[in-house]
Amino acid sequence: MTDYAKAFQMLFQSPLEPIYTCRDNGKCIFELPDSHYMECDSGVKEMLQERYANSEHIRFALQELPSKPDLSFADKLSVKQNFSLFNTLHKEIAGKLIRLLMEAEDLDNFLSLCVYSRHRLNAMLFQYCYSVALLHRRDTRDIWVPPVAEIFPANFIEPSAFTKMRKALQFKGNKKPHVQIPHNYTASDREIEQRLAYFREDIGVNMHHWHWHLVYPNSGTREIINKDRRGELFYYMHQQVVARYNLERFSNNLARVVRFNNLREPIAEGYFPKMDSLVSSRAWPPRFEDTRLSDLNRELDQINLDVSDLERWRDRIFEAISQGFATDESGNRVPLDEVRGIDVLGNMMESSIVSPNRSLYGDFHNMGHVFISYSHDPDHRHLESFGVMGDSATAMRDPVFYRWHAYIDDIFQEHKTRLPPYTLNELGYDDISVTGVQVSPEGGRPNVLQTFWQQSDIDLSRGMDFVPRGNVFARFTHLQHTPFTYTINVNNNSGAQRFGTVRIFLGPKADERGQGMLFKDQRLLMIELDKFIVTLNPGQNTIRRRSTESSVTIPFERTFRNLDVSRPAAGSAEELEFNFCGCGWPNHMLIPKGLPEGLRCELFVMVSNYDQDRIEQQLVGTCSDAASYCGVRDRLYPDRRPMGYPFDRLSRAGADRLVNFLTPNMSIVDVVVRHENRVVLRNT
Amino acid sequence: MTDYAKAFQMLFQSPLEPIYTCRDNGKCIFELPDSHYMECDSGVKEMLQERYANSEHIRFALQELPSKPDLSFADKLSVKQNFSLFNTLHKEIAGKLIRLLMEAEDLDNFLSLCVYSRHRLNAMLFQYCYSVALLHRRDTRDIWVPPVAEIFPANFIEPSAFTKMRKALQFKGNKKPHVQIPHNYTASDREIEQRLAYFREDIGVNMHHWHWHLVYPNSGTREIINKDRRGELFYYMHQQVVARYNLERFSNNLARVVRFNNLREPIAEGYFPKMDSLVSSRAWPPRFEDTRLSDLNRELDQINLDVSDLERWRDRIFEAISQGFATDESGNRVPLDEVRGIDVLGNMMESSIVSPNRSLYGDFHNMGHVFISYSHDPDHRHLESFGVMGDSATAMRDPVFYRWHAYIDDIFQEHKTRLPPYTLNELGYDDISVTGVQVSPEGGRPNVLQTFWQQSDIDLSRGMDFVPRGNVFARFTHLQHTPFTYTINVNNNSGAQRFGTVRIFLGPKADERGQGMLFKDQRLLMIELDKFIVTLNPGQNTIRRRSTESSVTIPFERTFRNLDVSRPAAGSAEELEFNFCGCGWPNHMLIPKGLPEGLRCELFVMVSNYDQDRIEQQLVGTCSDAASYCGVRDRLYPDRRPMGYPFDRLSRAGADRLVNFLTPNMSIVDVVVRHENRVVLRNT
């Protein structure tokens, strides 16, 4: 019987090597039916038969396909091109491949079809669509999708590490080899944006972003795209990224990021990614300082767009916001109201088949990425591929990502500020009061969060092509914080058991000039740390919650660990929980870096009425632990409130500061985030 | 007894792998004395002893060095940096290493010192200095220096070829594997400069340039630098490159290259090299269109120079030309006269210790390369290395190379135009007349030269690191021409045997607008095709000369062939001749591409009086076959006349066109260069 779990994993390994090479450190081979071979494989079959005739390899014998699938839809994306989800043509191709993979009748058929496609198509296209299919097919629920950094490590790791890894694999003795990934290698401290490099270039942060777009594809079948509150989640996840980025900027004595709202203005920030795309054998192109956007005319990518097209789409989106409704393709009004408005707007901004009107509102967010990513070669005269902004796995490395998303968010906020402020009724929770809040880091002082640098090892060898087999660990340096516990005292005066949703946010106490902040500004900088449901017994309740349980993050082990080795036994309850989604903010980035002298923050805690929050659904076994930014697979978003509540709107009259905004079921406490500039090796 | 030839060759292989790895397809190892190991090698020695204890490898047991050499002078060039001969700091470091290697007492000592240095130093630095030392040490005359493309193939080959090569080495059957090097991959035809890519990116052209700077280093011992007519040869070789480039431009319906003479003006031409530097694990940075030079302040490279420094040096060079003398460091006048002027000027321009006054005339040519190569990151804020203009192995790929050298040449011509025109006496040769000239391509029509595309295989596997051993051929596409023969009829009316130097040039018949050219313009476009000595018997002489014998080129086999396999037996006379210098224009580029309808040219032939040309020296066995552009190793330049004679000066009064310029010992014939756009695979 075919060990499907194993077979499907093998398809992730060595993505650029031909499928007929040995996998799993030389232990497995695929046996291809004749129809899988291509003309250019002539002689390969015979060579393989000879080489493996009597070998003891585990064999995955593939089924002959009922009919040869027609993959000609993918002809316009050659195997050497970079694949971009922001590119309309590529999206269409991906959509067709996803559909094809989703429609495969059974597992044997699906496996064979995957191998057939993998052997013929662009590796990045295939791996993306393959992952989407695994995540969305009913019969592959239990198949593990490895962290993307293991599939395409070159998209996450500085290239000298690969040379070192090749060397380590050739000359390792008995010790477990590891190589250092350079830290802070893209710019010097002359470039002030470099202070944020640890955030922009964090492997976990970029993996989260890639995974988010894998879970919320904008091409494929309608069923896959049209997820519950997809547009709103697009808004919220990116809003939080910008808020988090701004807190990191405060942690580095920098002011909030400046919106890129004038598309005619040169982009001051240059970015030299110093990364290679192995698929195209090309380095990711840099962007020099003060590069301007230019009209695009790239035949290969089927992009012929002017900067003024972008401007028109934006102006129409603003017009819809000002009018309070969008216009759909039949000319009907789609209200941008309190309930669905932000979701509609999100789907207009991150355009897909669920956009209310693509010809009117265009494809603003994606095309912004595209314009920026081609600014070095707008007419393809230099045969250059897109820069890092063109790929969700790499976009967050570039300072301009945050300038672009600050602008995107600004447009969303234009809508949000038009909604009526939450009333006391909408905010309060009768008889429930929060009487005390404290955070306690392990072995540290209360209300003083601590950050430092950590070095961790990750195993990337399976994503490397044409190397001797074996494990080699890449040691990278990232921000980390001391784990901490929230202690929240809640008084339930109702005399009955009640349920509440605890919502925890962190925000800066002062702006970049050291001035206290108005609610209207501070709300945009509140980052969600956690959200969970509690049972409140009558009287005094003490709630304890660990930072590692956060509903926005996934644990370090999920982000990086070689799950193939350490994951729980197949079929166990733990495995089911483990299986889903690398989507989730990396836990090591939960807290901003802070300052050596301490970044002054306010920790906000609210207990809202669960009766008004709840969604009737079963969540057990769905891996919902990063639900705040990622939602829950095949489920509704598990919170009825608008995402970002209660900070997604302006405050009611009179509540111009956070302290005035509080109702009894809320509380704030001053917290300091202190950074210690030391490097600690993670225990492995 | 140590097979030194073999041992020295092994040092060229896999330049980035540690020296203790097997070489020569796994057949050889070096045995290092204890002092050669570094601290970071801990455990390696034991591992090697175990691995090779009873192996049958050929062993090169290295001598312990009398004392540990102090290599701290090289500390400022890390192993990961790119090495540039245009960089003053790197030049100084290279000079010291060359001196150290030159001073090694005997071959054993030299070999051991080389291994010791190779194990510690930047690979490009080492390979350059090692090659210089091999070429210049008396006791290593017979050691072959392989083509640089075999040592650092990444500097010459598009990187996807390497992925393909890795694959080919892993999956080759019994056939000789070869991979295609993409042709015309750096830009599309929207970029008109791309029409010249086959010239700029030709592997042989770039190898020639690298080798020229290897033979004429500007750092090291005075003896190495201060070669006969070094400055003049710098002028002439580069003048010819610009002339050849302009002929290629005419062959592509483009006008002559525009001098980059305003250093404040943006450089219109962008260039995206799409090449990787394996030493630094970085791609060569591109230059966007319209990039300007900026003042340089790069601490790492110890470069702190303003554009105005360049301008001042240039103005002082012009001043020296206008005054007719330079001023040396003691304040004495150094005349810029007919005899030595151009050589002095060349040494001012390509500054070295033989420059008459480095503080006054600076380092104009080299620093021009440096300014251009750092224009994307002038203050090192982005931690970027130099672009292709910063390395002699890659500089000729960039369109701006020719704009820069057109300006350099313009300055030289400012001097040349001040010299008195050659008199009839200086040009003529009494009693000698050229009565007929014809060129006959094999199997073609007389006076119609034919060009086409050819594909040739070169073996690059020895320069690849961390790959399975074996040969793999890279198939690249280059310009080629049908070999042809000159037939020259010369009448000797002197009644006695005479000797003459035959000088053959090719130039365009019309300018870019189709207008006939004045001598003063056409002379700058005359490319030297050949120069050789003939014996003239009394009466009619018919001279036949094959294009493959050209004194400016080296044969295709010398440029590329795996000499290791095919070269003549050790110690044979052929080997001695074979051994020296890869310096020489590649024969496949002897003739410009021409046009499908034919590029109209004039072939000029002159027989000058050998009594006035000759240099008294022995040339047998010196590999002088590319002497015109490269000189002869350890010999004087084998032609007493100014380089470029008779086209290096303006013409005498009245001789405003080439036809009026002729004396009886000269002749011209109309020639057409016809290009056929077909690709032919070279017989191998």
CSV table of C-alpha atoms in Angstrom, one decimal, chain A residues 17-18 21 47 51 80 158-160 163 166-167 170-173 184-188 190-191 270 272 274 281-283 286-289 291 297 299 376 379-384 466-467, chain B residues 17-18 21 47 51 80 158-160 163 166-167 170-173 184-188 190-191 270 272 274 281-283 286-289 291 297 299 376 379-384 466-467:
chain,number,residue,atom,x,y,z
A,17,GLU,CA,16.0,18.2,-9.4
A,18,PRO,CA,14.2,15.9,-11.8
A,21,THR,CA,16.3,11.3,-8.7
A,47,MET,CA,19.5,4.5,-17.3
A,51,ARG,CA,20.8,1.9,-12.0
A,80,LYS,CA,13.3,29.4,-15.8
A,158,GLU,CA,21.6,34.7,2.2
A,159,PRO,CA,23.3,32.8,-0.6
A,160,SER,CA,26.8,32.4,0.9
A,163,THR,CA,28.2,27.5,-0.5
A,166,ARG,CA,27.7,22.4,0.1
A,167,LYS,CA,31.1,22.4,1.7
A,170,GLN,CA,31.1,17.3,1.6
A,171,PHE,CA,33.5,17.5,4.5
A,172,LYS,CA,31.4,16.8,7.5
A,173,GLY,CA,32.9,14.4,10.0
A,184,ASN,CA,22.4,42.1,9.0
A,185,TYR,CA,24.1,41.7,5.7
A,186,THR,CA,22.0,43.8,3.3
A,187,ALA,CA,23.1,47.3,4.3
A,188,SER,CA,25.4,49.2,6.7
A,190,ARG,CA,24.7,54.4,7.1
A,191,GLU,CA,21.3,53.3,5.8
A,270,GLY,CA,16.9,51.7,-2.1
A,272,PHE,CA,19.6,45.4,-2.4
A,274,LYS,CA,21.5,40.0,-2.0
A,281,SER,CA,19.5,31.3,-11.8
A,282,ARG,CA,19.3,35.0,-11.2
A,283,ALA,CA,19.8,37.3,-8.3
A,286,PRO,CA,17.9,45.5,-6.4
A,287,ARG,CA,16.2,48.9,-6.5
A,288,PHE,CA,18.5,51.9,-6.4
A,289,GLU,CA,17.7,54.9,-4.3
A,291,THR,CA,13.9,55.1,-8.4
A,297,ASN,CA,5.0,47.4,-21.0
A,299,GLU,CA,5.0,41.5,-23.2
A,376,HIS,CA,14.2,48.8,-12.6
A,379,ASP,CA,9.7,47.6,-20.5
A,380,HIS,CA,11.7,44.4,-20.1
A,381,ARG,CA,14.5,45.7,-22.2
A,382,HIS,CA,17.0,44.3,-19.8
A,383,LEU,CA,15.2,40.9,-19.5
A,384,GLU,CA,15.0,41.4,-15.8
A,466,PHE,CA,22.3,18.7,-6.6
A,467,VAL,CA,24.1,18.3,-3.3
B,17,GLU,CA,37.4,24.4,-2.3
B,18,PRO,CA,39.8,23.8,0.5
B,21,THR,CA,40.3,18.2,-1.2
B,47,MET,CA,39.9,13.1,9.1
B,51,ARG,CA,40.3,8.9,4.8
B,80,LYS,CA,34.4,36.9,0.7
B,158,GLU,CA,25.7,32.9,-17.4
B,159,PRO,CA,24.8,31.2,-14.1
B,160,SER,CA,22.0,28.9,-15.3
B,163,THR,CA,22.9,24.5,-12.5
B,166,ARG,CA,25.6,20.2,-11.8
B,167,LYS,CA,22.7,18.3,-13.1
B,170,GLN,CA,25.0,13.9,-11.6
B,171,PHE,CA,23.0,12.3,-14.4
B,172,LYS,CA,25.3,11.8,-17.2
B,173,GLY,CA,25.2,8.5,-18.9
B,184,ASN,CA,22.0,37.0,-25.9
B,185,TYR,CA,20.6,36.8,-22.5
B,186,THR,CA,21.4,40.2,-20.9
B,187,ALA,CA,18.9,42.4,-22.7
B,188,SER,CA,16.2,42.4,-25.4
B,190,ARG,CA,14.4,47.0,-27.2
B,191,GLU,CA,17.8,47.9,-25.9
B,270,GLY,CA,22.0,50.6,-18.1
B,272,PHE,CA,22.3,44.2,-16.0
B,274,LYS,CA,23.1,38.6,-14.8
B,281,SER,CA,28.2,34.6,-3.2
B,282,ARG,CA,26.7,37.8,-4.7
B,283,ALA,CA,25.5,38.7,-8.1
B,286,PRO,CA,23.6,46.1,-12.3
B,287,ARG,CA,23.6,49.7,-13.2
B,288,PHE,CA,20.2,51.2,-13.9
B,289,GLU,CA,19.7,53.6,-16.8
B,291,THR,CA,22.8,56.5,-13.2
B,297,ASN,CA,33.3,57.3,0.4
B,299,GLU,CA,35.8,52.9,4.1
B,376,HIS,CA,25.0,52.2,-7.4
B,379,ASP,CA,29.1,55.3,0.2
B,380,HIS,CA,28.8,51.5,0.7
B,381,ARG,CA,25.6,52.0,2.6
B,382,HIS,CA,24.1,49.0,0.9
B,383,LEU,CA,27.2,46.8,1.4
B,384,GLU,CA,27.4,46.3,-2.3
B,466,PHE,CA,31.7,21.2,-4.7
B,467,VAL,CA,30.5,19.2,-7.7
